[in-house]
Structures are given as structure tokens and as C-alpha cells.
Amino acid sequence: MLPHKPMNEATQALEECIAAVNMGMSRDQTDEMRERLCAQAVKNTLVSLLHNPSLLVLSDTPSKLAQPLAVLDVSAREAAVQDLIALVLKRKVLAIVRAHGQLASERDDKSPGLFAELFVVLDIALCCTEARVGPQSEKFVCDPSLPFTILEDLVDMLTIERAQELFGFLESREGRLTQNMDPAKGKGLVLLRFCNELLRRLSKTKHTETCGRILTFLTMVFPLTERSGVNLNGEYNVENVTNYDTLIASNDNTTDNYDDFYLVFWSLQQFFLNPKLLFLPANFEKFKKGVKATITHFEKLDESTNWSRQTGRNTMSKSNKRKLDDVALNGSKRHQIENSDST
């Protein structure tokens, strides 16, 4: 374990960092201001730990003795402070969750401030992955995967109803979190593991919207050729057949009426069920004609829908105008009657 003194100093530095961010956010709550405040607070508090020569840390030696930073070389000093900051951030997250009674065994949904506090700490962790340890250094204060590892810990601590709300942090800070990310290593693997774990815990029927958001996020940040999203073995569930009425009379690949479109649309499912069928030239031509006919049908449907909406608005506008004219006319007549009665 790390000595108590450096832990206390690092914890105090983190508390000062959080206080500075919260004070600034009380005046301006924009995302730009939050990012600027976190970056400045990290620089003024947590980064300063690297320049504290009297700070005791565990040296990377067989004896694991506590030594001041001053006697360590630059590389060992940076690694020790990295571990220290990561540890106090994770402890702070656990303390916040406990304070709001949001552990799975202490569920209490009446804690609106939980995620506001968590997101501040996560923003600080993100800034630590962006802040360099020195003007000339290429190393960062914390490992780039730290925000994702903290999110993983939170998923394990929170109930699934609350854990799914964490995904909003990823969506709102996608650009910064995925900057210089290699999908095959480092924080890319941690992000993929976090999303898959969250998907595994979510119900595909009860949490459909959140599952869709996660899958959409993965398609935006990972390339189409990423191994986790590619069917490398070419195995398909050919037993998942879509049943539809094939007895309807069809006019080849036209979609002039409902029956024709019904058959063309649902006949495409066999190719999505088993894409290997497309290697046959006849099937590929049938697939292209079916897709073209389907797209054309939906484009016509979209145009007719827009026309109907526009017509409805025009009709409503004319109707409202007539109503207003009637009200004005009745009001004028009533005013004339009142004047004649008074005379």
C-alpha cells in the first residue's frame, strides 16, 4: 500500500481541484467552461504533485520502500505519481457512490446529484490524460485509458438502471475520449470492453434505446474492419427464417402496388440471412433489383408524406384563417348591436 502521507496530499489536491471546478461551474455551466476549468485546476493542483520533491512514493524496487520523489529518476517519478493520482480518483468515485447510496446493495434512486458529481471527477480524469507532466515531456499525467477504467468500475458498482446513464458521458465527450485511439490496443480495447460489458448487462427488450445508442457509438468510433465487428468465420444463423406470404401474385420486381412491394421487400431477407447466396450471379442481380425497387418505393412514400403534411398545414392555415375571420365578423356585429342598444 502507498504511504498515508502522499495519499493524503494527493487526496487534498484532488479535493481542491474539484472545489475549483464547482466554483467556476456555479457561474458558467457550459461544456467549454467545464473543460477549461478542469484543465486549469488539474494543472494547478494534481500536476504540481510531480514537482513536490518531499512527496513520498513507493519506489519500483524489490524492497518497495517509500522514497521521496527527489531521489527517483524522471521516469520512475512520473510513473509513481500517475499511479497515485489514478488511485485517489478511483477512491473519490467510490466515496461519491457510497455517499449517494447507489451501490447495488444500497439502491436509492432519489439522488439527482450523483452523476453531476461523478461527471466532474470523470472530467478531471479526462483532463489528466490530456495534461503533460512537463512543458518538454511527451508523457501525460495519467494513462489515456483511465476514464474508461473508472467507468468500468462504476458499471460494477451501480445498478443497471443507473449504470446506463453513464453512457451519456461517452457520447458528450466522444471526440476527446477517442482522440489518437488505436482500436487494437490501449484505451481502444478498454472502451470496447466497457461497451460490451454494458451491452451484456442491458436487456435487449427493456433497454432497447440504450443498446441502440451504444451500438451507434461503436460504429462511429471503430472502423468497419475492426475485428470485434467482423464475422471472420463467415458463420450465419440460417435458421432464423422470416416467414411471409409467398402466395400473393407478383409482378416481378415492381412496387406499383402493395402486394408487389410486400413480396419484393420480404424476399430480400433471405440474402441478409445468408449473404453467401450473393456469390451466385442470378441471386446478386435479383438482390440489386430488389434493393433498388425498395429504395424507390420509400422515396415515393417520403415525397407523398411530405406533400400530405404540407397540404395539411395549408388546409389548417386556411381553416384557422376562416375561424379568425368569423370571430372578427361576429365580434364586429356584436359591437354594432351593443352600440344600437345603448342609443
Tab-separated table of C-alpha atoms in Angstrom:
chain	number	residue	atom	x	y	z
A	1	MET	CA	0.000	0.000	0.000
A	2	LEU	CA	1.055	3.583	-0.553
A	3	PRO	CA	2.141	5.611	2.494
A	4	HIS	CA	-0.582	7.649	4.172
A	5	LYS	CA	1.180	10.978	3.700
A	6	PRO	CA	1.297	11.013	-0.110
A	7	MET	CA	-2.230	9.621	-0.206
A	8	ASN	CA	-3.454	12.470	1.982
A	9	GLU	CA	-1.605	15.057	-0.081
A	10	ALA	CA	-2.968	13.664	-3.346
A	11	THR	CA	-6.492	13.476	-1.918
A	12	GLN	CA	-6.257	17.081	-0.750
A	13	ALA	CA	-5.039	18.147	-4.176
A	14	LEU	CA	-7.995	16.355	-5.793
A	15	GLU	CA	-10.474	17.994	-3.408
A	16	GLU	CA	-9.021	21.408	-4.235
A	17	CYS	CA	-9.317	20.574	-7.926
A	18	ILE	CA	-12.999	19.571	-7.552
A	19	ALA	CA	-13.759	22.686	-5.484
A	20	ALA	CA	-12.204	24.945	-8.113
A	21	VAL	CA	-14.253	23.327	-10.886
A	22	ASN	CA	-17.514	23.517	-8.909
A	23	MET	CA	-16.907	27.161	-8.034
A	24	GLY	CA	-16.371	28.064	-11.661
A	25	MET	CA	-19.341	25.982	-12.813
A	26	SER	CA	-21.621	27.884	-10.457
A	27	ARG	CA	-21.098	30.925	-12.698
A	28	ASP	CA	-20.979	29.262	-16.117
A	29	GLN	CA	-22.223	25.733	-16.823
A	30	THR	CA	-21.261	25.423	-20.498
A	31	ASP	CA	-19.184	22.463	-21.691
A	32	GLU	CA	-16.411	24.771	-22.866
A	33	MET	CA	-16.172	26.348	-19.433
A	34	ARG	CA	-16.154	22.941	-17.720
A	35	GLU	CA	-13.295	21.771	-19.937
A	36	ARG	CA	-11.304	24.967	-19.328
A	37	LEU	CA	-11.858	24.848	-15.571
A	38	CYS	CA	-10.868	21.189	-15.294
A	39	ALA	CA	-7.699	21.703	-17.329
A	40	GLN	CA	-6.648	24.705	-15.232
A	41	ALA	CA	-7.488	23.018	-11.932
A	42	VAL	CA	-5.546	19.873	-12.867
A	43	LYS	CA	-2.540	21.963	-13.795
A	44	ASN	CA	-2.652	23.950	-10.549
A	45	THR	CA	-3.216	21.021	-8.175
A	46	LEU	CA	-2.555	17.484	-9.424
A	47	VAL	CA	0.315	18.247	-11.815
A	48	SER	CA	2.043	20.149	-9.011
A	49	LEU	CA	2.459	16.836	-7.172
A	50	LEU	CA	5.141	15.944	-9.700
A	51	HIS	CA	7.192	18.925	-8.570
A	52	ASN	CA	6.947	18.184	-4.855
A	53	PRO	CA	10.379	16.712	-4.029
A	54	SER	CA	9.370	15.744	-0.488
A	55	LEU	CA	6.399	13.632	-1.617
A	56	LEU	CA	6.872	10.021	-0.542
A	57	VAL	CA	6.023	7.259	-3.009
A	58	LEU	CA	6.757	3.561	-3.258
A	59	SER	CA	9.872	3.032	-5.320
A	60	ASP	CA	9.961	0.407	-8.038
A	61	THR	CA	12.469	-1.778	-6.227
A	62	PRO	CA	12.312	-5.288	-4.745
A	63	SER	CA	12.075	-3.806	-1.253
A	64	LYS	CA	9.250	-1.408	-2.228
A	65	LEU	CA	10.468	1.163	0.275
A	66	ALA	CA	8.867	4.583	0.459
A	67	GLN	CA	11.193	7.172	-1.016
A	68	PRO	CA	10.840	10.873	-1.764
A	69	LEU	CA	10.408	11.909	-5.381
A	70	ALA	CA	13.694	13.772	-5.306
A	71	VAL	CA	15.759	10.560	-5.230
A	72	LEU	CA	13.929	8.900	-8.108
A	73	ASP	CA	14.736	9.309	-11.771
A	74	VAL	CA	12.296	11.154	-14.012
A	75	SER	CA	10.622	8.059	-15.436
A	76	ALA	CA	10.079	6.415	-12.025
A	77	ARG	CA	8.814	9.697	-10.577
A	78	GLU	CA	6.198	10.136	-13.328
A	79	ALA	CA	5.029	6.511	-13.075
A	80	ALA	CA	4.668	6.748	-9.278
A	81	VAL	CA	2.620	9.951	-9.405
A	82	GLN	CA	0.487	8.512	-12.226
A	83	ASP	CA	-0.452	5.541	-10.037
A	84	LEU	CA	-1.086	7.809	-7.062
A	85	ILE	CA	-3.445	10.148	-8.938
A	86	ALA	CA	-5.316	7.235	-10.526
A	87	LEU	CA	-5.803	5.674	-7.094
A	88	VAL	CA	-7.180	8.812	-5.438
A	89	LEU	CA	-9.550	9.390	-8.388
A	90	LYS	CA	-10.945	5.877	-8.083
A	91	ARG	CA	-11.314	6.244	-4.314
A	92	LYS	CA	-13.151	9.521	-4.803
A	93	VAL	CA	-15.578	7.884	-7.224
A	94	LEU	CA	-16.283	5.126	-4.714
A	95	ALA	CA	-16.812	7.709	-1.963
A	96	ILE	CA	-19.334	9.619	-4.125
A	97	VAL	CA	-21.291	6.468	-4.924
A	98	ARG	CA	-21.371	5.476	-1.265
A	99	ALA	CA	-22.444	8.956	-0.189
A	100	HIS	CA	-25.460	8.748	-2.506
A	101	GLY	CA	-26.307	5.177	-1.501
A	102	GLN	CA	-26.039	3.995	-5.068
A	103	LEU	CA	-24.227	0.715	-4.545
A	104	ALA	CA	-26.218	-2.237	-5.843
A	105	SER	CA	-26.889	-3.284	-2.258
A	106	GLU	CA	-27.919	0.230	-1.152
A	107	ARG	CA	-30.123	1.377	-4.006
A	108	ASP	CA	-31.716	4.785	-3.718
A	109	ASP	CA	-32.908	6.443	-6.938
A	110	LYS	CA	-33.578	9.758	-5.174
A	111	SER	CA	-30.082	11.159	-5.726
A	112	PRO	CA	-30.142	13.622	-8.634
A	113	GLY	CA	-26.698	14.967	-7.783
A	114	LEU	CA	-24.919	11.636	-8.173
A	115	PHE	CA	-23.985	11.958	-11.821
A	116	ALA	CA	-23.238	15.666	-11.558
A	117	GLU	CA	-20.504	14.828	-9.030
A	118	LEU	CA	-19.316	11.758	-10.912
A	119	PHE	CA	-19.017	13.626	-14.188
A	120	VAL	CA	-16.837	16.283	-12.547
A	121	VAL	CA	-14.411	13.594	-11.354
A	122	LEU	CA	-14.533	11.893	-14.763
A	123	ASP	CA	-13.809	15.231	-16.443
A	124	ILE	CA	-10.822	15.702	-14.147
A	125	ALA	CA	-9.610	12.208	-15.037
A	126	LEU	CA	-10.007	13.055	-18.724
A	127	CYS	CA	-8.020	16.257	-18.290
A	128	CYS	CA	-5.300	14.269	-16.515
A	129	THR	CA	-4.979	12.135	-19.657
A	130	GLU	CA	-4.577	15.309	-21.734
A	131	ALA	CA	-2.214	17.282	-19.439
A	132	ARG	CA	1.501	16.665	-19.906
A	133	VAL	CA	3.772	16.217	-16.928
A	134	GLY	CA	6.067	18.983	-18.171
A	135	PRO	CA	6.448	21.530	-20.972
A	136	GLN	CA	9.016	19.378	-22.786
A	137	SER	CA	7.616	15.972	-21.843
A	138	GLU	CA	5.616	13.692	-24.115
A	139	LYS	CA	4.080	11.821	-21.179
A	140	PHE	CA	0.694	12.584	-19.670
A	141	VAL	CA	-0.286	12.903	-16.024
A	142	CYS	CA	-2.452	9.765	-16.235
A	143	ASP	CA	-2.759	6.786	-18.542
A	144	PRO	CA	-5.113	7.505	-21.500
A	145	SER	CA	-7.347	4.577	-20.520
A	146	LEU	CA	-8.049	5.922	-17.001
A	147	PRO	CA	-11.546	7.390	-17.727
A	148	PHE	CA	-12.634	4.070	-19.224
A	149	THR	CA	-11.325	2.014	-16.310
A	150	ILE	CA	-13.205	4.306	-13.904
A	151	LEU	CA	-16.374	3.817	-15.980
A	152	GLU	CA	-15.837	0.050	-15.807
A	153	ASP	CA	-15.620	0.251	-12.025
A	154	LEU	CA	-18.819	2.303	-11.925
A	155	VAL	CA	-20.704	-0.243	-14.026
A	156	ASP	CA	-19.772	-2.892	-11.466
A	157	MET	CA	-20.845	-0.674	-8.551
A	158	LEU	CA	-24.150	0.728	-9.828
A	159	THR	CA	-27.473	-0.896	-10.569
A	160	ILE	CA	-28.139	-1.365	-14.265
A	161	GLU	CA	-30.841	1.341	-14.268
A	162	ARG	CA	-28.242	3.864	-13.086
A	163	ALA	CA	-25.246	2.413	-14.930
A	164	GLN	CA	-26.816	3.034	-18.334
A	165	GLU	CA	-26.857	6.765	-17.567
A	166	LEU	CA	-23.042	6.717	-17.614
A	167	PHE	CA	-23.124	6.343	-21.368
A	168	GLY	CA	-24.097	9.994	-21.710
A	169	PHE	CA	-20.563	10.887	-20.592
A	170	LEU	CA	-19.077	8.959	-23.521
A	171	GLU	CA	-21.462	10.495	-26.042
A	172	SER	CA	-20.892	14.083	-24.904
A	173	ARG	CA	-17.085	13.740	-24.876
A	174	GLU	CA	-16.601	11.365	-27.771
A	175	GLY	CA	-14.023	13.486	-29.617
A	176	ARG	CA	-11.710	13.929	-26.639
A	177	LEU	CA	-12.042	10.375	-25.347
A	178	THR	CA	-11.281	8.759	-28.710
A	179	GLN	CA	-8.518	11.127	-29.812
A	180	ASN	CA	-5.445	9.207	-31.059
A	181	MET	CA	-7.162	5.946	-30.147
A	182	ASP	CA	-5.902	2.667	-31.583
A	183	PRO	CA	-8.822	0.179	-31.698
A	184	ALA	CA	-6.453	-2.770	-31.329
A	185	LYS	CA	-4.678	-1.723	-28.129
A	186	GLY	CA	-4.611	0.639	-25.174
A	187	LYS	CA	-7.742	2.593	-24.433
A	188	GLY	CA	-9.399	1.253	-27.579
A	189	LEU	CA	-9.592	-2.213	-26.049
A	190	VAL	CA	-10.758	-0.820	-22.696
A	191	LEU	CA	-13.534	1.178	-24.401
A	192	LEU	CA	-14.664	-1.862	-26.362
A	193	ARG	CA	-14.657	-3.989	-23.216
A	194	PHE	CA	-16.686	-1.382	-21.324
A	195	CYS	CA	-19.333	-1.101	-24.066
A	196	ASN	CA	-19.617	-4.888	-24.434
A	197	GLU	CA	-19.980	-5.312	-20.686
A	198	LEU	CA	-22.711	-2.683	-20.581
A	199	LEU	CA	-24.489	-4.332	-23.521
A	200	ARG	CA	-24.254	-7.692	-21.780
A	201	ARG	CA	-25.977	-6.352	-18.675
A	202	LEU	CA	-28.690	-4.445	-20.541
A	203	SER	CA	-31.914	-6.118	-21.593
A	204	LYS	CA	-32.432	-6.151	-25.372
A	205	THR	CA	-36.176	-5.697	-24.870
A	206	LYS	CA	-36.320	-3.370	-21.867
A	207	HIS	CA	-33.315	-1.142	-22.662
A	208	THR	CA	-33.652	-1.061	-26.450
A	209	GLU	CA	-32.858	2.636	-26.795
A	210	THR	CA	-29.663	2.473	-24.727
A	211	CYS	CA	-28.464	-0.628	-26.596
A	212	GLY	CA	-29.019	1.205	-29.879
A	213	ARG	CA	-27.070	4.235	-28.626
A	214	ILE	CA	-24.135	2.036	-27.626
A	215	LEU	CA	-24.050	0.221	-30.971
A	216	THR	CA	-24.306	3.518	-32.845
A	217	PHE	CA	-21.444	4.920	-30.776
A	218	LEU	CA	-19.277	1.880	-31.538
A	219	THR	CA	-19.904	2.205	-35.275
A	220	MET	CA	-18.793	5.848	-35.137
A	221	VAL	CA	-15.553	5.352	-33.203
A	222	PHE	CA	-14.409	1.983	-34.588
A	223	PRO	CA	-13.696	1.237	-38.267
A	224	LEU	CA	-15.874	-1.227	-40.158
A	225	THR	CA	-12.912	-3.600	-40.427
A	226	GLU	CA	-12.403	-3.816	-36.636
A	227	ARG	CA	-12.172	-7.494	-35.684
A	228	SER	CA	-14.864	-7.350	-32.996
A	229	GLY	CA	-17.429	-6.235	-35.580
A	230	VAL	CA	-16.456	-8.599	-38.391
A	231	ASN	CA	-17.792	-12.118	-38.914
A	232	LEU	CA	-14.351	-13.626	-39.549
A	233	ASN	CA	-15.569	-17.223	-39.847
A	234	GLY	CA	-18.487	-16.366	-42.114
A	235	GLU	CA	-20.987	-18.137	-39.877
A	236	TYR	CA	-24.647	-17.132	-40.180
A	237	ASN	CA	-27.792	-18.147	-38.357
A	238	VAL	CA	-29.598	-19.545	-41.390
A	239	GLU	CA	-32.334	-20.987	-39.168
A	240	ASN	CA	-33.664	-17.505	-38.348
A	241	VAL	CA	-36.031	-17.566	-41.307
A	242	THR	CA	-38.511	-14.730	-41.879
A	243	ASN	CA	-41.927	-16.190	-42.701
A	244	TYR	CA	-44.134	-14.233	-45.069
A	245	ASP	CA	-46.970	-14.918	-47.527
A	246	THR	CA	-45.413	-16.106	-50.795
A	247	LEU	CA	-48.745	-16.932	-52.462
A	248	ILE	CA	-49.501	-13.330	-53.388
A	249	ALA	CA	-49.400	-12.737	-57.126
A	250	SER	CA	-46.301	-10.744	-58.003
A	251	ASN	CA	-45.303	-8.588	-60.940
A	252	ASP	CA	-41.554	-9.340	-60.882
A	253	ASN	CA	-39.565	-6.541	-59.135
A	254	THR	CA	-42.023	-3.701	-59.445
A	255	THR	CA	-43.582	-1.976	-56.477
A	256	ASP	CA	-46.579	-0.350	-58.110
A	257	ASN	CA	-48.991	-1.846	-55.599
A	258	TYR	CA	-48.845	-3.133	-52.049
A	259	ASP	CA	-48.686	-6.854	-52.951
A	260	ASP	CA	-45.732	-6.367	-55.283
A	261	PHE	CA	-43.826	-4.314	-52.744
A	262	TYR	CA	-44.629	-6.816	-49.986
A	263	LEU	CA	-43.031	-9.693	-51.883
A	264	VAL	CA	-40.018	-7.708	-53.106
A	265	PHE	CA	-39.264	-6.295	-49.668
A	266	TRP	CA	-39.513	-9.520	-47.692
A	267	SER	CA	-37.748	-11.631	-50.317
A	268	LEU	CA	-34.599	-9.599	-49.587
A	269	GLN	CA	-34.399	-11.144	-46.122
A	270	GLN	CA	-33.020	-14.404	-47.488
A	271	PHE	CA	-29.884	-12.565	-48.658
A	272	PHE	CA	-29.357	-10.852	-45.308
A	273	LEU	CA	-29.933	-14.218	-43.630
A	274	ASN	CA	-27.275	-15.923	-45.761
A	275	PRO	CA	-25.084	-13.427	-47.657
A	276	LYS	CA	-23.203	-16.266	-49.342
A	277	LEU	CA	-26.151	-16.569	-51.722
A	278	LEU	CA	-24.994	-13.323	-53.343
A	279	PHE	CA	-21.992	-15.086	-54.853
A	280	LEU	CA	-24.362	-16.562	-57.446
A	281	PRO	CA	-24.765	-14.009	-60.294
A	282	ALA	CA	-28.514	-14.607	-60.625
A	283	ASN	CA	-29.089	-14.002	-56.906
A	284	PHE	CA	-26.935	-10.878	-56.935
A	285	GLU	CA	-28.932	-9.395	-59.813
A	286	LYS	CA	-32.174	-10.191	-58.008
A	287	PHE	CA	-30.818	-8.565	-54.862
A	288	LYS	CA	-29.800	-5.372	-56.695
A	289	LYS	CA	-33.204	-5.074	-58.374
A	290	GLY	CA	-34.992	-5.662	-55.066
A	291	VAL	CA	-32.917	-3.050	-53.208
A	292	LYS	CA	-33.403	-0.508	-55.993
A	293	ALA	CA	-37.172	-1.115	-56.071
A	294	THR	CA	-37.381	-0.846	-52.267
A	295	ILE	CA	-35.441	2.420	-52.135
A	296	THR	CA	-37.561	3.865	-54.930
A	297	HIS	CA	-40.745	2.900	-53.094
A	298	PHE	CA	-39.620	4.528	-49.845
A	299	GLU	CA	-38.556	7.687	-51.692
A	300	LYS	CA	-42.025	7.947	-53.232
A	301	LEU	CA	-43.565	7.304	-49.828
A	302	ASP	CA	-41.432	10.051	-48.285
A	303	GLU	CA	-42.443	12.513	-51.004
A	304	SER	CA	-46.131	11.701	-50.589
A	305	THR	CA	-45.830	12.021	-46.808
A	306	ASN	CA	-44.195	15.432	-47.105
A	307	TRP	CA	-46.875	16.519	-49.587
A	308	SER	CA	-49.621	15.358	-47.235
A	309	ARG	CA	-48.072	17.222	-44.332
A	310	GLN	CA	-47.702	20.369	-46.404
A	311	THR	CA	-51.298	20.050	-47.643
A	312	GLY	CA	-52.471	19.505	-44.090
A	313	ARG	CA	-50.653	22.624	-42.916
A	314	ASN	CA	-52.129	24.688	-45.744
A	315	THR	CA	-55.614	23.348	-45.042
A	316	MET	CA	-55.183	24.053	-41.366
A	317	SER	CA	-53.929	27.563	-42.099
A	318	LYS	CA	-56.956	28.290	-44.301
A	319	SER	CA	-59.278	26.794	-41.688
A	320	ASN	CA	-57.706	28.880	-38.932
A	321	LYS	CA	-57.949	31.971	-41.106
A	322	ARG	CA	-61.663	31.360	-41.711
A	323	LYS	CA	-62.199	30.862	-37.969
A	324	LEU	CA	-60.398	34.102	-37.190
A	325	ASP	CA	-62.425	35.939	-39.825
A	326	ASP	CA	-65.657	34.513	-38.378
A	327	VAL	CA	-64.628	35.568	-34.875
A	328	ALA	CA	-63.773	39.060	-36.076
A	329	LEU	CA	-67.043	39.332	-38.006
A	330	ASN	CA	-69.127	38.132	-35.065
A	331	GLY	CA	-67.288	40.491	-32.775
A	332	SER	CA	-67.999	43.399	-35.106
A	333	LYS	CA	-71.706	42.519	-35.323
A	334	ARG	CA	-71.927	42.179	-31.555
A	335	HIS	CA	-70.259	45.570	-31.135
A	336	GLN	CA	-72.793	47.160	-33.527
A	337	ILE	CA	-75.738	45.602	-31.636
A	338	GLU	CA	-74.396	46.863	-28.287
A	339	ASN	CA	-73.998	50.376	-29.692
A	340	SER	CA	-77.573	50.373	-31.099
A	341	ASP	CA	-78.969	49.193	-27.744
A	342	SER	CA	-77.160	51.935	-25.888
A	343	THR	CA	-78.557	54.588	-28.179
